[in-house]
Tab-separated table of C-alpha atoms in Angstrom:
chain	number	residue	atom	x	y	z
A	276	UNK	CA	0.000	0.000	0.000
A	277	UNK	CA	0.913	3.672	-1.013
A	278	UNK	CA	-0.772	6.407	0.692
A	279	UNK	CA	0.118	10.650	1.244
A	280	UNK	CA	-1.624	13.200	3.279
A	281	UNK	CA	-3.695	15.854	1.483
A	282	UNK	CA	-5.864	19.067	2.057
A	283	UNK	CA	-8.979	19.702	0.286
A	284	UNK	CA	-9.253	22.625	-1.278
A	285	UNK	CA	-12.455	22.740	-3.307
A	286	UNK	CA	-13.995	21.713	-6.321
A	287	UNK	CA	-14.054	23.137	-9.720
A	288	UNK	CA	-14.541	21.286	-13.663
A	289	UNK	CA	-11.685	20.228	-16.474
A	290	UNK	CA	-11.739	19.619	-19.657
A	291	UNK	CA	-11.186	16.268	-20.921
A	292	UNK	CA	-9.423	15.143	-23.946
A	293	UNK	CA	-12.774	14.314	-25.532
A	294	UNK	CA	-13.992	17.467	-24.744
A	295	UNK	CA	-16.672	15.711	-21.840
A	296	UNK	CA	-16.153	18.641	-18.890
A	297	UNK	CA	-15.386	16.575	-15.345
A	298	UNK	CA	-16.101	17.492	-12.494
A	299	UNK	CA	-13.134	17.013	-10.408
A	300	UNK	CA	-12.145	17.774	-6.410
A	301	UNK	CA	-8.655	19.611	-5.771
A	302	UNK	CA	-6.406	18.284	-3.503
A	303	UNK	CA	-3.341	19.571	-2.344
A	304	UNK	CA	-1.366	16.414	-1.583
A	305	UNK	CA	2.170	16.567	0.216
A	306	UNK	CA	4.867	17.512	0.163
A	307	UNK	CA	4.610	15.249	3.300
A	308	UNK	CA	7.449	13.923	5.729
A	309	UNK	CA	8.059	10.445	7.204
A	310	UNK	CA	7.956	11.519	10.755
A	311	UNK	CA	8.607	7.940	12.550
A	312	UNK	CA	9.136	4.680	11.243
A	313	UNK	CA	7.747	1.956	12.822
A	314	UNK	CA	8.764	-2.133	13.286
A	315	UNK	CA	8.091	-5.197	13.427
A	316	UNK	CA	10.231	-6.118	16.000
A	317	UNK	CA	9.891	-2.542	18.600
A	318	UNK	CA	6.654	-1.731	17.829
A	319	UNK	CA	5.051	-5.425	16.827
A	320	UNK	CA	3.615	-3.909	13.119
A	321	UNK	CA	5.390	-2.640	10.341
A	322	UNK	CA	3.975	1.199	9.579
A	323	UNK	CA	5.435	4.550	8.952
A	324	UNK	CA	3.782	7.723	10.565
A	325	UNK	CA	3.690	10.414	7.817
A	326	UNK	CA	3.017	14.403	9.113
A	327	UNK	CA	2.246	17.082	6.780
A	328	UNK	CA	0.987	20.843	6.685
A	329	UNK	CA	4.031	22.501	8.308
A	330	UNK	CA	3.993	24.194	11.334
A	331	UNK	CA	5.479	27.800	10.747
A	332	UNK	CA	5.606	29.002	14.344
A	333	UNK	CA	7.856	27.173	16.997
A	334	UNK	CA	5.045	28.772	19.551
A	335	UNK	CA	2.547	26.238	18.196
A	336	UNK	CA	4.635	23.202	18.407
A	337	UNK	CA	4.319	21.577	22.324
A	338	UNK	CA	7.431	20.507	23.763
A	339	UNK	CA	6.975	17.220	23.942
A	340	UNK	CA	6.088	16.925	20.133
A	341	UNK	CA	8.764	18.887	19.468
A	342	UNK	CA	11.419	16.288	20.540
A	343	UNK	CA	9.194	13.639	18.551
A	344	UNK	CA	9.590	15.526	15.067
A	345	UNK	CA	13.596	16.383	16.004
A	346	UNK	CA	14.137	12.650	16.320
A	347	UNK	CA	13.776	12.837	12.713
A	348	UNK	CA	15.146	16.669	12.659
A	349	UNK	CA	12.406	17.489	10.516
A	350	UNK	CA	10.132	20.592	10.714
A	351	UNK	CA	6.827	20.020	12.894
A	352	UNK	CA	3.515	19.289	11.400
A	353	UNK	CA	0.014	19.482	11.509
A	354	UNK	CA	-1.556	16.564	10.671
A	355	UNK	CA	0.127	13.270	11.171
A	356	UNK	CA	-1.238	9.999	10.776
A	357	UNK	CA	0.076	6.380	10.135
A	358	UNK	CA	0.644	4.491	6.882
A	359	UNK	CA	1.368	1.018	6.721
A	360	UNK	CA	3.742	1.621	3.969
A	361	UNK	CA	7.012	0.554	2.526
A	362	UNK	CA	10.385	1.618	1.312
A	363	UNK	CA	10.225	5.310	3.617
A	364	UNK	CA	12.338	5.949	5.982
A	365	UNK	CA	11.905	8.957	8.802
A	366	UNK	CA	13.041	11.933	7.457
A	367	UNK	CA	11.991	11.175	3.926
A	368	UNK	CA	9.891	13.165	1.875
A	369	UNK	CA	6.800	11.842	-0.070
A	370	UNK	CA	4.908	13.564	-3.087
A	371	UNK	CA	2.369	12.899	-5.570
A	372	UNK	CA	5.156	11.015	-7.376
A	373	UNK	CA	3.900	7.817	-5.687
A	374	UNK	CA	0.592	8.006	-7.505
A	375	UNK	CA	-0.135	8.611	-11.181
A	376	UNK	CA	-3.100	9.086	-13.790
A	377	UNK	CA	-5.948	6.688	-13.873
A	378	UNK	CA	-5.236	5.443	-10.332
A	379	UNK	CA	-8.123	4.524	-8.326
A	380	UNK	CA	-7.701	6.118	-4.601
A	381	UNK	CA	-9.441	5.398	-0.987
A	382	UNK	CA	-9.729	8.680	0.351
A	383	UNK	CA	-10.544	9.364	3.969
A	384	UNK	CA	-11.698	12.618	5.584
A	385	UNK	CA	-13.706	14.160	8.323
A	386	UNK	CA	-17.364	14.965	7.347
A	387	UNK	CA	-19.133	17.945	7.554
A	388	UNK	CA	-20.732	17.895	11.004
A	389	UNK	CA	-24.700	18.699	10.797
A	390	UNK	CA	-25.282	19.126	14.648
A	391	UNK	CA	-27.924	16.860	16.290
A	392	UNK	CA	-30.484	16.055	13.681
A	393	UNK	CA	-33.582	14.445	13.627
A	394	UNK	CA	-34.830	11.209	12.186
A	395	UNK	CA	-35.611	12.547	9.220
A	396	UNK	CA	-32.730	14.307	8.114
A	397	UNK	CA	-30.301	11.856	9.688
A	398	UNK	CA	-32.022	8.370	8.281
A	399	UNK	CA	-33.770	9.060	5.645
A	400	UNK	CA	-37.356	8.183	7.862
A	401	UNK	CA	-40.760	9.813	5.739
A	402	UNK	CA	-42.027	11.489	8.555
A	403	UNK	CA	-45.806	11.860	9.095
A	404	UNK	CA	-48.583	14.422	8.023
A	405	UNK	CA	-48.063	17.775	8.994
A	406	UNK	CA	-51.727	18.703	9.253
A	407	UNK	CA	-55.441	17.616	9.907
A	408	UNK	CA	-54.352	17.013	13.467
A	409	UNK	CA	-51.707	14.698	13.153
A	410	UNK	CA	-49.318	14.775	15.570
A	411	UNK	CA	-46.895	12.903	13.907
A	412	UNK	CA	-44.902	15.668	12.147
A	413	UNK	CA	-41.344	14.747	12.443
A	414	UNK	CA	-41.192	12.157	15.097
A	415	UNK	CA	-39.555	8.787	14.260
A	416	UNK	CA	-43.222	6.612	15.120
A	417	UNK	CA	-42.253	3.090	15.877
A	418	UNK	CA	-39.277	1.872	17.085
A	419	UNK	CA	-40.189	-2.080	17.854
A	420	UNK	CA	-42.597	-4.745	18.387
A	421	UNK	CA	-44.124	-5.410	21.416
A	422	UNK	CA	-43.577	-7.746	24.463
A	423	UNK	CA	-41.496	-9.929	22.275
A	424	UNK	CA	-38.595	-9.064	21.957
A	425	UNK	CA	-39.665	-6.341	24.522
A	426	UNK	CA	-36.516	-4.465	23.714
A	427	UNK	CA	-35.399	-1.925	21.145
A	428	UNK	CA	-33.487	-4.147	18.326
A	429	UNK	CA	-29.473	-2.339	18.041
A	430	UNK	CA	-28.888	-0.057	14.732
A	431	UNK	CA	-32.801	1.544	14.938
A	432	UNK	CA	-32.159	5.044	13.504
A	433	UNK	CA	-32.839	7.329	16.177
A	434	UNK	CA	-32.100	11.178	16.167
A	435	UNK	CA	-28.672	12.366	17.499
A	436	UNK	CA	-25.185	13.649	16.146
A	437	UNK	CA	-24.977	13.862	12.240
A	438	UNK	CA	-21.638	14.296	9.872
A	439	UNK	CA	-18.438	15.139	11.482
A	440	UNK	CA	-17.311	11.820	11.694
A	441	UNK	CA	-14.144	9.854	9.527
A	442	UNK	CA	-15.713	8.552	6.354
A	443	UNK	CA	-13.601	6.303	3.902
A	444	UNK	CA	-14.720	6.743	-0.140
A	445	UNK	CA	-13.506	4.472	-2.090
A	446	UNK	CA	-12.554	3.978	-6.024
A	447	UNK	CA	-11.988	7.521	-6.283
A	448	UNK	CA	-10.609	8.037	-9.972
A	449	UNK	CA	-7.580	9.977	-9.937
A	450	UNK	CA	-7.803	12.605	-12.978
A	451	UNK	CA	-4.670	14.877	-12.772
A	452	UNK	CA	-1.697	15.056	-11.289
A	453	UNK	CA	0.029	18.644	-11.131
A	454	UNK	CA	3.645	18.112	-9.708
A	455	UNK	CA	5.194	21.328	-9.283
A	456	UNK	CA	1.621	22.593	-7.489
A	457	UNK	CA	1.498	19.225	-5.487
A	458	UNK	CA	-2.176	18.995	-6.300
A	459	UNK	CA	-4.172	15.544	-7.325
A	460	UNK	CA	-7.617	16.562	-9.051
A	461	UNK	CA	-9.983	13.269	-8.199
A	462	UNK	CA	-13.284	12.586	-10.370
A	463	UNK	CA	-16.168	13.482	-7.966
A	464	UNK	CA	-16.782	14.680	-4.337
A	465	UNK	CA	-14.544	13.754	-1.380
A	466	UNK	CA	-15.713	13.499	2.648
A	467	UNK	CA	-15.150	17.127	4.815
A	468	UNK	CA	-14.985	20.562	4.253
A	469	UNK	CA	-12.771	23.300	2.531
A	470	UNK	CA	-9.194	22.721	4.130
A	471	UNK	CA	-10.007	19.502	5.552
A	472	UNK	CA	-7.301	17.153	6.189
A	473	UNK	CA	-7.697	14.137	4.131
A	474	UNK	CA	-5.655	10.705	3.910
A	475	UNK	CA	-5.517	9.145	0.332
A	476	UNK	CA	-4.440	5.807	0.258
A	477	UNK	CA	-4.252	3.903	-2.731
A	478	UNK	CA	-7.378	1.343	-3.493
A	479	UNK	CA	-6.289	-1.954	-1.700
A	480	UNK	CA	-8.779	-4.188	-1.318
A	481	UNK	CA	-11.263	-4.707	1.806
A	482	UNK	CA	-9.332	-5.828	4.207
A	483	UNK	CA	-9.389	-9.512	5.487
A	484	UNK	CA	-8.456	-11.408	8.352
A	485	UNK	CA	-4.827	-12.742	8.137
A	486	UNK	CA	-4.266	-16.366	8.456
B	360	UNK	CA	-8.695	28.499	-3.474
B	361	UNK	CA	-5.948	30.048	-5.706
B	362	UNK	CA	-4.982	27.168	-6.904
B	363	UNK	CA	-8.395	26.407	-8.058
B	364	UNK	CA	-8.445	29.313	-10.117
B	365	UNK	CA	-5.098	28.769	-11.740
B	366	UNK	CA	-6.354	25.302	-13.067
B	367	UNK	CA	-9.881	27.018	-14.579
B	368	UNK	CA	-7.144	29.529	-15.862
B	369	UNK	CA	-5.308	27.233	-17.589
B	370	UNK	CA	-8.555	25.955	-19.351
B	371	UNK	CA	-9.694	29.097	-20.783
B	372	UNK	CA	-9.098	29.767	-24.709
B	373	UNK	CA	-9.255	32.823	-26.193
B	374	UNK	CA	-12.237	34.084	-27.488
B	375	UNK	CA	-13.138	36.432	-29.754
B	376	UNK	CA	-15.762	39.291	-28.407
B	377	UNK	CA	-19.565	38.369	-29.382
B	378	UNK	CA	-22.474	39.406	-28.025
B	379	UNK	CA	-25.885	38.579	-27.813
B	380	UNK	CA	-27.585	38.537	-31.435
B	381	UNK	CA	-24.350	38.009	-33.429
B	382	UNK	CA	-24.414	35.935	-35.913
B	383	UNK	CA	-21.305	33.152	-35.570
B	384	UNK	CA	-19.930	30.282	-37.428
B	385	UNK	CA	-18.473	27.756	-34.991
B	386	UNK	CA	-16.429	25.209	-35.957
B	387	UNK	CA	-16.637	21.856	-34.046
B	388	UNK	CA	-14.118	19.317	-33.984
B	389	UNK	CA	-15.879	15.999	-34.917
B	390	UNK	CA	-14.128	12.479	-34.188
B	391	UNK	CA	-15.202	9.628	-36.730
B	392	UNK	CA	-13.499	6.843	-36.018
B	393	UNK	CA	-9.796	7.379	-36.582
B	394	UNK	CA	-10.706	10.498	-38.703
B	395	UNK	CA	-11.389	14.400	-37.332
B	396	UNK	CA	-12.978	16.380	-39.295
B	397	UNK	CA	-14.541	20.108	-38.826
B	398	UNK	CA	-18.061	20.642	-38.877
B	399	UNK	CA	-19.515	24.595	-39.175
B	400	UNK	CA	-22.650	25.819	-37.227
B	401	UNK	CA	-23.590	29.251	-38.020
B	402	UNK	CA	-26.452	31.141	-36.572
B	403	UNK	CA	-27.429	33.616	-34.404
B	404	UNK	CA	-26.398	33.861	-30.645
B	405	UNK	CA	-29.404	33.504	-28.009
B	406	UNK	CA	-27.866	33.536	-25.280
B	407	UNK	CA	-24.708	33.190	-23.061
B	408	UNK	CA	-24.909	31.299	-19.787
B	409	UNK	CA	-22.703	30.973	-16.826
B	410	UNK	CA	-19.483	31.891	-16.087
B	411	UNK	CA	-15.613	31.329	-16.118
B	412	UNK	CA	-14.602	27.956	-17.656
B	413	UNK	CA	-18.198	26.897	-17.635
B	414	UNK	CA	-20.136	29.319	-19.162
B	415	UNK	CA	-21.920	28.114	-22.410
B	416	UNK	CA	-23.431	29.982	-25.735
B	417	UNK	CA	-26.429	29.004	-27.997
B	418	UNK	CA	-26.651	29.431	-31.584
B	419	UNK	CA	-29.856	29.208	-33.293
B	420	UNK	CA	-30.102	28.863	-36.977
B	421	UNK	CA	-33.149	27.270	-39.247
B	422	UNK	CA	-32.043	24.488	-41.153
B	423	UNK	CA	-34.261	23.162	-44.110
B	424	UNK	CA	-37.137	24.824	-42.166
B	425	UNK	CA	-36.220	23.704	-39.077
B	426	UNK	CA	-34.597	25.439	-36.077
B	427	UNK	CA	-32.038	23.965	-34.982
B	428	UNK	CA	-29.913	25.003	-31.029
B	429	UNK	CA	-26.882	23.907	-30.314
B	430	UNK	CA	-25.249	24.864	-26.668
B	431	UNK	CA	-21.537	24.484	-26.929
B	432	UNK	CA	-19.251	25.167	-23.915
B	433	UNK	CA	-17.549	28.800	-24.564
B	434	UNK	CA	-13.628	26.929	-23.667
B	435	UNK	CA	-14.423	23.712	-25.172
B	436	UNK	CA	-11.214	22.075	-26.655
B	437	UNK	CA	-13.378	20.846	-28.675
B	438	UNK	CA	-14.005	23.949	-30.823
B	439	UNK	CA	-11.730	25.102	-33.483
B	440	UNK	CA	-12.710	28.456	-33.587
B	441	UNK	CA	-15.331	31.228	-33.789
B	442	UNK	CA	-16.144	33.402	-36.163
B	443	UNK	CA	-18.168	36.591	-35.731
B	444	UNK	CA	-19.846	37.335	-38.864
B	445	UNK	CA	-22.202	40.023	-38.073
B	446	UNK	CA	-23.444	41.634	-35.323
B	447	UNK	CA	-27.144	42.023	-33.968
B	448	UNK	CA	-28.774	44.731	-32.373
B	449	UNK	CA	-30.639	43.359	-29.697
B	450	UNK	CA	-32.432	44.672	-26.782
B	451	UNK	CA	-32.422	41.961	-24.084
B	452	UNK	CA	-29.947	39.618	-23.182
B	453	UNK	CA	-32.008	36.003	-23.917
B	454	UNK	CA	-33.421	36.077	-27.495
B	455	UNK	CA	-35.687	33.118	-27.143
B	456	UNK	CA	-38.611	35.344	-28.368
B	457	UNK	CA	-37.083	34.071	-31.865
B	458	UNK	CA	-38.587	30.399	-31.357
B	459	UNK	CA	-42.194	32.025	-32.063
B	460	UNK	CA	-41.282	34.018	-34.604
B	461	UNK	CA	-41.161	33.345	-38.315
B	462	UNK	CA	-39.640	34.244	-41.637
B	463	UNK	CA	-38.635	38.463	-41.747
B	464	UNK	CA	-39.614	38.545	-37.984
B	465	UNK	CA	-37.557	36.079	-36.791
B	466	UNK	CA	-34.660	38.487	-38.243
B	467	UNK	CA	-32.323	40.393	-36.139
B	468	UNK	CA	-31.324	43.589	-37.196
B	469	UNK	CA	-27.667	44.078	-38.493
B	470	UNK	CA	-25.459	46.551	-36.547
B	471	UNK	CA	-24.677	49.258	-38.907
B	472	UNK	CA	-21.102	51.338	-38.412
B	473	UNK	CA	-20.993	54.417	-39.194
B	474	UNK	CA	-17.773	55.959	-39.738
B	475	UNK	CA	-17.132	59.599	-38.237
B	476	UNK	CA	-15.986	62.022	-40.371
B	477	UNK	CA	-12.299	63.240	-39.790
C-alpha cells in the first residue's frame, strides 16, 4: 500500500481530452514527511507515521512533540497519521510522485458535522402528516414490536449527532496530477470541508483477516 | 482556493468578443473513427450562460425549415474556432422570443457602423 496526506481545497470542472467537462475535487497532496518509522520487532507492526501541513511558528509546536519531530530533525507538522507503507524511511519526503493518472484512490476525511439532527434528516425516515391534526410531524413513530422481543433491536435510527465523523470513499478516480503545485484533481466529491485534512491511500482491497 | 483558479485559468481559450444577437460560425471538432474532421454551425447567438470555464453559448439557426440550437461550452477544446460574422442589435440579453417568430420577424437587425468624419 501507497498512501500521502492531502488538504482539500475545493472543487471546480476540467476539460477532458474528448472534450466531456469533469467534475473534479482539488487536492493539495504533500509535500509530506516520514515523521517515525515503525517495526516489526519494537513496535510489533510494520507502519510509517507520515506528518504534513508545516507548522510555521515554533510557539505552536508543544514541547513534547517537538522532541518527537527532532528525532527525525524534521520541521513540525500538523496533521500526522500512520501508513502502513514501505520503502520510507523517517526523514523522507513523499509527493504525488507515488501516484499517477488513472489510479483509483481510498480517500478518507472528516465529514461535515450537521449538529444533532432528527430522524428525518439523519435516516432518511418519511415522517408523518403535517396537518389535519396529526401529531406525527417529524417524530420517528415506531421503534419495535411489542412484548417480544420487549426491547429496542441495536442499529434503529434514532435522532442524534450527524456528519463530522471519519468517512472512507472508495474507487476515487484519480484525474490529474500537477507536480510542481502538489495537487491531485480526483473525479467526484470527497468526505469534509474546505481545508479539511484528508488521507488518500491507494485502493487496496477490503481488508481480510490474516491467516 | 488560488490554486483552483489557476487550473480554470489554464482551461480558458481565447475568445473572440460576441455578443448577444451576433451571428457566428463555430467550428466543431468531430471524431469519426480514426478520422477528425470540422463541422460549421452558423447562426445567431441567443444567449450566453454561466461563467468562467463553464459558461456556455447558444446558436440558433433554421435548417431546411427547421430550427435547430446547439449549446456548446464557450472553452471547449473541442471547438476550433469562432467566427463573428455580423453583429445584432438586440435589446435583451435572452433572445428566445425568436422560437415564435417566423420568416422576416424572426430576423435580427444588423449593426450598422458608421464611420465619423475626420
Amino acid at each position: 500500500m501507497k498512501g500521502i496526506l492531502g488538504k482539500k481545497l475545493g472543487i471546480t470542472q476540467v476539460f477532458q481530452e474528448d472534450g466531456r467537462m469533469e467534475i473534479v475535487t482539488v487536492i493539495e497532496a504533500g509535500p509530506a514527511r516520514v515523521v517515525q518509522k515503525k517495526e516489526r520487532e519494537r513496535d510489533g507492526y510494520d507502519s510509517v507515521q507520515v506528518g504534513f501541513d508545516e507548522i510555521k511558528k515554533e510557539k505552536n509546536v508543544t514541547k513534547p512533540m517537538s522532541g518527537h519531530f527532532k528525532k527525525a530533525s524534521i520541521p513540525p507538522y500538523r496533521f500526522l497519521k500512520e501508513i502502513k507503507m514501505e520503502g520510507f524511511d523517517a526523514g523522507d519526503e513523499i509527493t504525488v510522485d507515488i501516484f499517477s493518472k488513472g489510479e483509483k484512490l481510498s480517500v478518507t476525511g472528516t465529514s461535515k458535522g450537521k449538529g444533532f439532527q432528527g430522524v428525518m434528516k439523519r435516516h432518511n425516515y418519511g415522517g408523518g402528516p403535517g396537518s389535519h391534526g396529526s401529531m406525527f410531524g417529524r417524530a420517528p413513530g415506531s421503534i419495535g414490536q411489542g412484548a417480544s422481543p420487549s426491547r429496542v433491536w441495536k442499529n434503529v435510527g434514532m435522532p442524534g449527532q450527524m456528519g463530522n465523523k471519519n468517512i472512507t470513499v472508495r474507487n476515487i478516480e484519480i484525474i490529474d496530477i500537477r507536480k510542481e503545485q502538489n495537487l491531485i484533481l480526483v473525479k467526484g466529491a470527497v468526505p469534509g470541508a474546505k481545508g479539511g485534512y484528508l488521507i488518500l491511500k491507494s485502493n487496496a482491497p477490503v481488508a481480510v483477516k490474516e491467516g | 482556493m488560488d490554486a483552483i483558479k489557476v487550473i480554470e485559468e489554464g482551461f480558458k481559450k481565447e475568445i473572440p468578443d460576441f455578443k448577444i444577437g451576433d451571428t457566428v460560425s463555430v467550428s466543431m471538432k468531430i471524431k469519426e473513427g480514426e478520422k477528425e474532421r470540422i463541422q460549421v454551425f452558423t447562426g445567431v447567438v441567443i444567449a450566453r450562460k454561466g461563467g468562467g470555464i463553464r459558461e456556455t453559448f447558444m446558436v440558433r439557426k433554421i435548417s431546411y425549415g427547421v430550427g435547430v440550437e446547439k449549446i456548446f461550452p464557450l472553452h471547449s477544446p473541442l471547438i476550433d474556432n469562432i467566427k463573428v460574422a455580423k453583429h445584432g442589435v438586440v435589446r435583451r440579453a435572452k433572445l428566445y422570443y425568436l422560437r415564435d417568430k417566423k420568416g422576416k420577424a424572426a430576423k435580427v437587425k444588423e449593426k450598422v457602423y458608421i464611420k465619423k468624419k475626420s
